Amino acid sequence: MALTREQAWDLLNEYNKGEFHLKHGQIVGDVMRWYANELGYGDEADFWETVGLLHDLDFEMYPDEHCIKSQEIMREKGLDERLIRATASHGYGLAQNDIEPQHQMEKVLFAIDELSGLIGAAAIMRPSKSVMDLELKSVKKKYKDKKFAAGCSRDVIEKGAANLGWTVDELIEKTILAMREDEAAINEACASFDA
């Protein structure tokens, strides 16, 4: 069964209550949609977004079974095996997870999951609190500081870039652009409500 964005959002909310996890799911979903369009998979942009939205479905409630429990949940709900595999692949290398990212979409998810958190943390430190004026050099400076956003694995980011055949700089630049587009859309939507 394929999910609409609304159904995916409802499912995410069923297993996640914290604002952080919900926001992270939204950001990764939006970034995945951007990459789908950017890399020539525009006809699958909805699917890429759903994968990003649901990639951490089980993390809040089942952190010790991350990427394992989500597979059970999704199978119980009769969801597409392609979605189940794609979401689980971002946890490749975790103790119980040997699902290696293979498709371009899975490789992008693996690469940007941790990175989007690091970029978001770097943006919050700016006076603007925005990615709109965030540049590669600022992120690289924070990236090199292992204490900054310490929960964002640099090893995973580097492996992810290598799997895509990109440098870390290329991955960071592209992901900043993706997050800028997301923020611009959010700002535009908010402005229309104020009008």
JSON list of N, CA and C in Angstrom, two decimals, residues 25-87:
[
{"chain": "A", "resi": 25, "resn": "GLY", "atom": "N", "xyz": [11.49, 14.75, 11.03]},
{"chain": "A", "resi": 25, "resn": "GLY", "atom": "CA", "xyz": [10.85, 13.98, 9.96]},
{"chain": "A", "resi": 25, "resn": "GLY", "atom": "C", "xyz": [10.41, 14.88, 8.82]},
{"chain": "A", "resi": 26, "resn": "GLN", "atom": "N", "xyz": [9.82, 16.03, 9.16]},
{"chain": "A", "resi": 26, "resn": "GLN", "atom": "CA", "xyz": [9.39, 16.98, 8.13]},
{"chain": "A", "resi": 26, "resn": "GLN", "atom": "C", "xyz": [10.57, 17.50, 7.32]},
{"chain": "A", "resi": 27, "resn": "ILE", "atom": "N", "xyz": [11.63, 17.88, 8.02]},
{"chain": "A", "resi": 27, "resn": "ILE", "atom": "CA", "xyz": [12.81, 18.44, 7.33]},
{"chain": "A", "resi": 27, "resn": "ILE", "atom": "C", "xyz": [13.41, 17.40, 6.39]},
{"chain": "A", "resi": 28, "resn": "VAL", "atom": "N", "xyz": [13.62, 16.19, 6.90]},
{"chain": "A", "resi": 28, "resn": "VAL", "atom": "CA", "xyz": [14.23, 15.15, 6.06]},
{"chain": "A", "resi": 28, "resn": "VAL", "atom": "C", "xyz": [13.31, 14.81, 4.89]},
{"chain": "A", "resi": 29, "resn": "GLY", "atom": "N", "xyz": [12.01, 14.78, 5.12]},
{"chain": "A", "resi": 29, "resn": "GLY", "atom": "CA", "xyz": [11.08, 14.54, 4.02]},
{"chain": "A", "resi": 29, "resn": "GLY", "atom": "C", "xyz": [11.18, 15.61, 2.95]},
{"chain": "A", "resi": 30, "resn": "ASP", "atom": "N", "xyz": [11.22, 16.87, 3.37]},
{"chain": "A", "resi": 30, "resn": "ASP", "atom": "CA", "xyz": [11.32, 17.98, 2.41]},
{"chain": "A", "resi": 30, "resn": "ASP", "atom": "C", "xyz": [12.66, 17.97, 1.67]},
{"chain": "A", "resi": 31, "resn": "VAL", "atom": "N", "xyz": [13.73, 17.66, 2.38]},
{"chain": "A", "resi": 31, "resn": "VAL", "atom": "CA", "xyz": [15.05, 17.59, 1.75]},
{"chain": "A", "resi": 31, "resn": "VAL", "atom": "C", "xyz": [15.08, 16.44, 0.73]},
{"chain": "A", "resi": 32, "resn": "MET", "atom": "N", "xyz": [14.47, 15.33, 1.09]},
{"chain": "A", "resi": 32, "resn": "MET", "atom": "CA", "xyz": [14.43, 14.19, 0.16]},
{"chain": "A", "resi": 32, "resn": "MET", "atom": "C", "xyz": [13.63, 14.56, -1.10]},
{"chain": "A", "resi": 33, "resn": "ARG", "atom": "N", "xyz": [12.55, 15.28, -0.95]},
{"chain": "A", "resi": 33, "resn": "ARG", "atom": "CA", "xyz": [11.77, 15.73, -2.12]},
{"chain": "A", "resi": 33, "resn": "ARG", "atom": "C", "xyz": [12.65, 16.60, -3.02]},
{"chain": "A", "resi": 34, "resn": "TRP", "atom": "N", "xyz": [13.40, 17.52, -2.42]},
{"chain": "A", "resi": 34, "resn": "TRP", "atom": "CA", "xyz": [14.28, 18.40, -3.19]},
{"chain": "A", "resi": 34, "resn": "TRP", "atom": "C", "xyz": [15.29, 17.57, -3.97]},
{"chain": "A", "resi": 35, "resn": "TYR", "atom": "N", "xyz": [15.93, 16.61, -3.30]},
{"chain": "A", "resi": 35, "resn": "TYR", "atom": "CA", "xyz": [16.93, 15.77, -3.97]},
{"chain": "A", "resi": 35, "resn": "TYR", "atom": "C", "xyz": [16.29, 14.95, -5.09]},
{"chain": "A", "resi": 36, "resn": "ALA", "atom": "N", "xyz": [15.10, 14.44, -4.90]},
{"chain": "A", "resi": 36, "resn": "ALA", "atom": "CA", "xyz": [14.43, 13.68, -5.96]},
{"chain": "A", "resi": 36, "resn": "ALA", "atom": "C", "xyz": [14.32, 14.53, -7.22]},
{"chain": "A", "resi": 37, "resn": "ASN", "atom": "N", "xyz": [13.88, 15.75, -7.05]},
{"chain": "A", "resi": 37, "resn": "ASN", "atom": "CA", "xyz": [13.74, 16.66, -8.20]},
{"chain": "A", "resi": 37, "resn": "ASN", "atom": "C", "xyz": [15.10, 17.04, -8.78]},
{"chain": "A", "resi": 38, "resn": "GLU", "atom": "N", "xyz": [16.05, 17.29, -7.91]},
{"chain": "A", "resi": 38, "resn": "GLU", "atom": "CA", "xyz": [17.39, 17.71, -8.33]},
{"chain": "A", "resi": 38, "resn": "GLU", "atom": "C", "xyz": [18.13, 16.61, -9.10]},
{"chain": "A", "resi": 39, "resn": "LEU", "atom": "N", "xyz": [17.93, 15.36, -8.70]},
{"chain": "A", "resi": 39, "resn": "LEU", "atom": "CA", "xyz": [18.69, 14.25, -9.27]},
{"chain": "A", "resi": 39, "resn": "LEU", "atom": "C", "xyz": [17.96, 13.51, -10.40]},
{"chain": "A", "resi": 40, "resn": "GLY", "atom": "N", "xyz": [16.82, 14.07, -10.83]},
{"chain": "A", "resi": 40, "resn": "GLY", "atom": "CA", "xyz": [16.12, 13.48, -11.97]},
{"chain": "A", "resi": 40, "resn": "GLY", "atom": "C", "xyz": [15.10, 12.41, -11.62]},
{"chain": "A", "resi": 41, "resn": "TYR", "atom": "N", "xyz": [14.68, 12.39, -10.37]},
{"chain": "A", "resi": 41, "resn": "TYR", "atom": "CA", "xyz": [13.66, 11.42, -9.94]},
{"chain": "A", "resi": 41, "resn": "TYR", "atom": "C", "xyz": [12.36, 12.13, -9.56]},
{"chain": "A", "resi": 42, "resn": "GLY", "atom": "N", "xyz": [12.06, 13.22, -10.26]},
{"chain": "A", "resi": 42, "resn": "GLY", "atom": "CA", "xyz": [10.89, 14.03, -9.94]},
{"chain": "A", "resi": 42, "resn": "GLY", "atom": "C", "xyz": [9.59, 13.26, -9.93]},
{"chain": "A", "resi": 43, "resn": "ASP", "atom": "N", "xyz": [9.49, 12.22, -10.78]},
{"chain": "A", "resi": 43, "resn": "ASP", "atom": "CA", "xyz": [8.27, 11.43, -10.80]},
{"chain": "A", "resi": 43, "resn": "ASP", "atom": "C", "xyz": [8.11, 10.58, -9.55]},
{"chain": "A", "resi": 44, "resn": "GLU", "atom": "N", "xyz": [9.18, 10.46, -8.75]},
{"chain": "A", "resi": 44, "resn": "GLU", "atom": "CA", "xyz": [9.12, 9.72, -7.49]},
{"chain": "A", "resi": 44, "resn": "GLU", "atom": "C", "xyz": [9.27, 10.64, -6.27]},
{"chain": "A", "resi": 45, "resn": "ALA", "atom": "N", "xyz": [9.12, 11.94, -6.48]},
{"chain": "A", "resi": 45, "resn": "ALA", "atom": "CA", "xyz": [9.34, 12.90, -5.39]},
{"chain": "A", "resi": 45, "resn": "ALA", "atom": "C", "xyz": [8.43, 12.64, -4.19]},
{"chain": "A", "resi": 46, "resn": "ASP", "atom": "N", "xyz": [7.19, 12.26, -4.43]},
{"chain": "A", "resi": 46, "resn": "ASP", "atom": "CA", "xyz": [6.28, 11.97, -3.31]},
{"chain": "A", "resi": 46, "resn": "ASP", "atom": "C", "xyz": [6.79, 10.80, -2.49]},
{"chain": "A", "resi": 47, "resn": "PHE", "atom": "N", "xyz": [7.27, 9.77, -3.19]},
{"chain": "A", "resi": 47, "resn": "PHE", "atom": "CA", "xyz": [7.79, 8.60, -2.49]},
{"chain": "A", "resi": 47, "resn": "PHE", "atom": "C", "xyz": [9.05, 8.95, -1.70]},
{"chain": "A", "resi": 48, "resn": "TRP", "atom": "N", "xyz": [9.96, 9.69, -2.31]},
{"chain": "A", "resi": 48, "resn": "TRP", "atom": "CA", "xyz": [11.18, 10.11, -1.61]},
{"chain": "A", "resi": 48, "resn": "TRP", "atom": "C", "xyz": [10.82, 10.89, -0.36]},
{"chain": "A", "resi": 49, "resn": "GLU", "atom": "N", "xyz": [9.82, 11.78, -0.47]},
{"chain": "A", "resi": 49, "resn": "GLU", "atom": "CA", "xyz": [9.41, 12.57, 0.69]},
{"chain": "A", "resi": 49, "resn": "GLU", "atom": "C", "xyz": [8.85, 11.67, 1.78]},
{"chain": "A", "resi": 50, "resn": "THR", "atom": "N", "xyz": [8.03, 10.70, 1.42]},
{"chain": "A", "resi": 50, "resn": "THR", "atom": "CA", "xyz": [7.46, 9.77, 2.40]},
{"chain": "A", "resi": 50, "resn": "THR", "atom": "C", "xyz": [8.55, 8.99, 3.11]},
{"chain": "A", "resi": 51, "resn": "VAL", "atom": "N", "xyz": [9.55, 8.54, 2.36]},
{"chain": "A", "resi": 51, "resn": "VAL", "atom": "CA", "xyz": [10.68, 7.82, 2.97]},
{"chain": "A", "resi": 51, "resn": "VAL", "atom": "C", "xyz": [11.38, 8.72, 4.00]},
{"chain": "A", "resi": 52, "resn": "GLY", "atom": "N", "xyz": [11.62, 9.97, 3.63]},
{"chain": "A", "resi": 52, "resn": "GLY", "atom": "CA", "xyz": [12.26, 10.89, 4.56]},
{"chain": "A", "resi": 52, "resn": "GLY", "atom": "C", "xyz": [11.41, 11.17, 5.78]},
{"chain": "A", "resi": 53, "resn": "LEU", "atom": "N", "xyz": [10.13, 11.33, 5.56]},
{"chain": "A", "resi": 53, "resn": "LEU", "atom": "CA", "xyz": [9.21, 11.62, 6.66]},
{"chain": "A", "resi": 53, "resn": "LEU", "atom": "C", "xyz": [9.17, 10.48, 7.67]},
{"chain": "A", "resi": 54, "resn": "LEU", "atom": "N", "xyz": [9.20, 9.24, 7.18]},
{"chain": "A", "resi": 54, "resn": "LEU", "atom": "CA", "xyz": [9.02, 8.08, 8.06]},
{"chain": "A", "resi": 54, "resn": "LEU", "atom": "C", "xyz": [10.32, 7.37, 8.46]},
{"chain": "A", "resi": 55, "resn": "HIS", "atom": "N", "xyz": [11.47, 7.91, 8.08]},
{"chain": "A", "resi": 55, "resn": "HIS", "atom": "CA", "xyz": [12.72, 7.18, 8.31]},
{"chain": "A", "resi": 55, "resn": "HIS", "atom": "C", "xyz": [12.99, 6.89, 9.79]},
{"chain": "A", "resi": 56, "resn": "ASP", "atom": "N", "xyz": [12.55, 7.75, 10.69]},
{"chain": "A", "resi": 56, "resn": "ASP", "atom": "CA", "xyz": [12.77, 7.53, 12.13]},
{"chain": "A", "resi": 56, "resn": "ASP", "atom": "C", "xyz": [11.47, 7.16, 12.85]},
{"chain": "A", "resi": 57, "resn": "LEU", "atom": "N", "xyz": [10.55, 6.53, 12.15]},
{"chain": "A", "resi": 57, "resn": "LEU", "atom": "CA", "xyz": [9.24, 6.19, 12.71]},
{"chain": "A", "resi": 57, "resn": "LEU", "atom": "C", "xyz": [9.32, 5.58, 14.10]},
{"chain": "A", "resi": 58, "resn": "ASP", "atom": "N", "xyz": [10.26, 4.67, 14.31]},
{"chain": "A", "resi": 58, "resn": "ASP", "atom": "CA", "xyz": [10.33, 3.92, 15.57]},
{"chain": "A", "resi": 58, "resn": "ASP", "atom": "C", "xyz": [11.29, 4.52, 16.60]},
{"chain": "A", "resi": 59, "resn": "PHE", "atom": "N", "xyz": [12.02, 5.57, 16.24]},
{"chain": "A", "resi": 59, "resn": "PHE", "atom": "CA", "xyz": [13.13, 6.01, 17.08]},
{"chain": "A", "resi": 59, "resn": "PHE", "atom": "C", "xyz": [12.69, 6.53, 18.45]},
{"chain": "A", "resi": 60, "resn": "GLU", "atom": "N", "xyz": [11.60, 7.29, 18.50]},
{"chain": "A", "resi": 60, "resn": "GLU", "atom": "CA", "xyz": [11.18, 7.86, 19.78]},
{"chain": "A", "resi": 60, "resn": "GLU", "atom": "C", "xyz": [10.70, 6.78, 20.76]},
{"chain": "A", "resi": 61, "resn": "MET", "atom": "N", "xyz": [9.89, 5.85, 20.29]},
{"chain": "A", "resi": 61, "resn": "MET", "atom": "CA", "xyz": [9.32, 4.84, 21.17]},
{"chain": "A", "resi": 61, "resn": "MET", "atom": "C", "xyz": [10.20, 3.61, 21.35]},
{"chain": "A", "resi": 62, "resn": "TYR", "atom": "N", "xyz": [11.01, 3.31, 20.34]},
{"chain": "A", "resi": 62, "resn": "TYR", "atom": "CA", "xyz": [11.81, 2.07, 20.36]},
{"chain": "A", "resi": 62, "resn": "TYR", "atom": "C", "xyz": [13.26, 2.36, 19.96]},
{"chain": "A", "resi": 63, "resn": "PRO", "atom": "N", "xyz": [13.96, 3.23, 20.69]},
{"chain": "A", "resi": 63, "resn": "PRO", "atom": "CA", "xyz": [15.32, 3.60, 20.28]},
{"chain": "A", "resi": 63, "resn": "PRO", "atom": "C", "xyz": [16.29, 2.41, 20.20]},
{"chain": "A", "resi": 64, "resn": "ASP", "atom": "N", "xyz": [16.08, 1.41, 21.04]},
{"chain": "A", "resi": 64, "resn": "ASP", "atom": "CA", "xyz": [16.97, 0.25, 21.02]},
{"chain": "A", "resi": 64, "resn": "ASP", "atom": "C", "xyz": [16.66, -0.71, 19.88]},
{"chain": "A", "resi": 65, "resn": "GLU", "atom": "N", "xyz": [15.52, -0.51, 19.22]},
{"chain": "A", "resi": 65, "resn": "GLU", "atom": "CA", "xyz": [15.13, -1.37, 18.09]},
{"chain": "A", "resi": 65, "resn": "GLU", "atom": "C", "xyz": [14.98, -0.53, 16.82]},
{"chain": "A", "resi": 66, "resn": "HIS", "atom": "N", "xyz": [15.71, 0.59, 16.77]},
{"chain": "A", "resi": 66, "resn": "HIS", "atom": "CA", "xyz": [15.60, 1.52, 15.65]},
{"chain": "A", "resi": 66, "resn": "HIS", "atom": "C", "xyz": [15.91, 0.83, 14.33]},
{"chain": "A", "resi": 67, "resn": "CYS", "atom": "N", "xyz": [15.07, 1.05, 13.37]},
{"chain": "A", "resi": 67, "resn": "CYS", "atom": "CA", "xyz": [15.13, 0.48, 12.01]},
{"chain": "A", "resi": 67, "resn": "CYS", "atom": "C", "xyz": [14.73, -1.00, 11.98]},
{"chain": "A", "resi": 68, "resn": "ILE", "atom": "N", "xyz": [14.47, -1.59, 13.11]},
{"chain": "A", "resi": 68, "resn": "ILE", "atom": "CA", "xyz": [13.97, -2.96, 13.19]},
{"chain": "A", "resi": 68, "resn": "ILE", "atom": "C", "xyz": [12.46, -2.92, 13.48]},
{"chain": "A", "resi": 69, "resn": "LYS", "atom": "N", "xyz": [12.10, -2.20, 14.53]},
{"chain": "A", "resi": 69, "resn": "LYS", "atom": "CA", "xyz": [10.70, -2.10, 14.92]},
{"chain": "A", "resi": 69, "resn": "LYS", "atom": "C", "xyz": [9.88, -1.43, 13.82]},
{"chain": "A", "resi": 70, "resn": "SER", "atom": "N", "xyz": [10.46, -0.44, 13.14]},
{"chain": "A", "resi": 70, "resn": "SER", "atom": "CA", "xyz": [9.72, 0.25, 12.08]},
{"chain": "A", "resi": 70, "resn": "SER", "atom": "C", "xyz": [9.31, -0.73, 10.97]},
{"chain": "A", "resi": 71, "resn": "GLN", "atom": "N", "xyz": [10.17, -1.69, 10.68]},
{"chain": "A", "resi": 71, "resn": "GLN", "atom": "CA", "xyz": [9.83, -2.69, 9.67]},
{"chain": "A", "resi": 71, "resn": "GLN", "atom": "C", "xyz": [8.61, -3.50, 10.09]},
{"chain": "A", "resi": 72, "resn": "GLU", "atom": "N", "xyz": [8.57, -3.89, 11.37]},
{"chain": "A", "resi": 72, "resn": "GLU", "atom": "CA", "xyz": [7.42, -4.64, 11.89]},
{"chain": "A", "resi": 72, "resn": "GLU", "atom": "C", "xyz": [6.15, -3.80, 11.80]},
{"chain": "A", "resi": 73, "resn": "ILE", "atom": "N", "xyz": [6.25, -2.55, 12.25]},
{"chain": "A", "resi": 73, "resn": "ILE", "atom": "CA", "xyz": [5.08, -1.66, 12.24]},
{"chain": "A", "resi": 73, "resn": "ILE", "atom": "C", "xyz": [4.54, -1.50, 10.82]},
{"chain": "A", "resi": 74, "resn": "MET", "atom": "N", "xyz": [5.43, -1.23, 9.89]},
{"chain": "A", "resi": 74, "resn": "MET", "atom": "CA", "xyz": [5.00, -0.99, 8.51]},
{"chain": "A", "resi": 74, "resn": "MET", "atom": "C", "xyz": [4.43, -2.24, 7.86]},
{"chain": "A", "resi": 75, "resn": "ARG", "atom": "N", "xyz": [5.02, -3.40, 8.16]},
{"chain": "A", "resi": 75, "resn": "ARG", "atom": "CA", "xyz": [4.48, -4.65, 7.60]},
{"chain": "A", "resi": 75, "resn": "ARG", "atom": "C", "xyz": [3.10, -4.94, 8.17]},
{"chain": "A", "resi": 76, "resn": "GLU", "atom": "N", "xyz": [2.92, -4.70, 9.48]},
{"chain": "A", "resi": 76, "resn": "GLU", "atom": "CA", "xyz": [1.60, -4.91, 10.09]},
{"chain": "A", "resi": 76, "resn": "GLU", "atom": "C", "xyz": [0.55, -4.03, 9.43]},
{"chain": "A", "resi": 77, "resn": "LYS", "atom": "N", "xyz": [0.97, -2.87, 8.94]},
{"chain": "A", "resi": 77, "resn": "LYS", "atom": "CA", "xyz": [0.02, -1.94, 8.31]},
{"chain": "A", "resi": 77, "resn": "LYS", "atom": "C", "xyz": [-0.09, -2.18, 6.80]},
{"chain": "A", "resi": 78, "resn": "GLY", "atom": "N", "xyz": [0.61, -3.20, 6.31]},
{"chain": "A", "resi": 78, "resn": "GLY", "atom": "CA", "xyz": [0.52, -3.56, 4.90]},
{"chain": "A", "resi": 78, "resn": "GLY", "atom": "C", "xyz": [1.18, -2.59, 3.95]},
{"chain": "A", "resi": 79, "resn": "LEU", "atom": "N", "xyz": [2.22, -1.90, 4.42]},
{"chain": "A", "resi": 79, "resn": "LEU", "atom": "CA", "xyz": [2.89, -0.91, 3.57]},
{"chain": "A", "resi": 79, "resn": "LEU", "atom": "C", "xyz": [3.85, -1.57, 2.60]},
{"chain": "A", "resi": 80, "resn": "ASP", "atom": "N", "xyz": [4.16, -0.85, 1.56]},
{"chain": "A", "resi": 80, "resn": "ASP", "atom": "CA", "xyz": [5.02, -1.28, 0.46]},
{"chain": "A", "resi": 80, "resn": "ASP", "atom": "C", "xyz": [6.40, -1.69, 0.98]},
{"chain": "A", "resi": 81, "resn": "GLU", "atom": "N", "xyz": [6.87, -2.85, 0.54]},
{"chain": "A", "resi": 81, "resn": "GLU", "atom": "CA", "xyz": [8.19, -3.35, 0.95]},
{"chain": "A", "resi": 81, "resn": "GLU", "atom": "C", "xyz": [9.30, -2.39, 0.53]},
{"chain": "A", "resi": 82, "resn": "ARG", "atom": "N", "xyz": [9.10, -1.69, -0.57]},
{"chain": "A", "resi": 82, "resn": "ARG", "atom": "CA", "xyz": [10.10, -0.72, -1.02]},
{"chain": "A", "resi": 82, "resn": "ARG", "atom": "C", "xyz": [10.28, 0.40, 0.01]},
{"chain": "A", "resi": 83, "resn": "LEU", "atom": "N", "xyz": [9.17, 0.86, 0.59]},
{"chain": "A", "resi": 83, "resn": "LEU", "atom": "CA", "xyz": [9.21, 1.89, 1.64]},
{"chain": "A", "resi": 83, "resn": "LEU", "atom": "C", "xyz": [9.89, 1.34, 2.89]},
{"chain": "A", "resi": 84, "resn": "ILE", "atom": "N", "xyz": [9.55, 0.12, 3.25]},
{"chain": "A", "resi": 84, "resn": "ILE", "atom": "CA", "xyz": [10.12, -0.51, 4.45]},
{"chain": "A", "resi": 84, "resn": "ILE", "atom": "C", "xyz": [11.64, -0.63, 4.31]},
{"chain": "A", "resi": 85, "resn": "ARG", "atom": "N", "xyz": [12.08, -1.13, 3.18]},
{"chain": "A", "resi": 85, "resn": "ARG", "atom": "CA", "xyz": [13.52, -1.29, 2.95]},
{"chain": "A", "resi": 85, "resn": "ARG", "atom": "C", "xyz": [14.25, 0.06, 2.94]},
{"chain": "A", "resi": 86, "resn": "ALA", "atom": "N", "xyz": [13.66, 1.02, 2.23]},
{"chain": "A", "resi": 86, "resn": "ALA", "atom": "CA", "xyz": [14.30, 2.33, 2.10]},
{"chain": "A", "resi": 86, "resn": "ALA", "atom": "C", "xyz": [14.48, 3.00, 3.44]},
{"chain": "A", "resi": 87, "resn": "THR", "atom": "N", "xyz": [13.43, 3.01, 4.27]},
{"chain": "A", "resi": 87, "resn": "THR", "atom": "CA", "xyz": [13.54, 3.67, 5.57]},
{"chain": "A", "resi": 87, "resn": "THR", "atom": "C", "xyz": [14.54, 2.95, 6.46]}
]
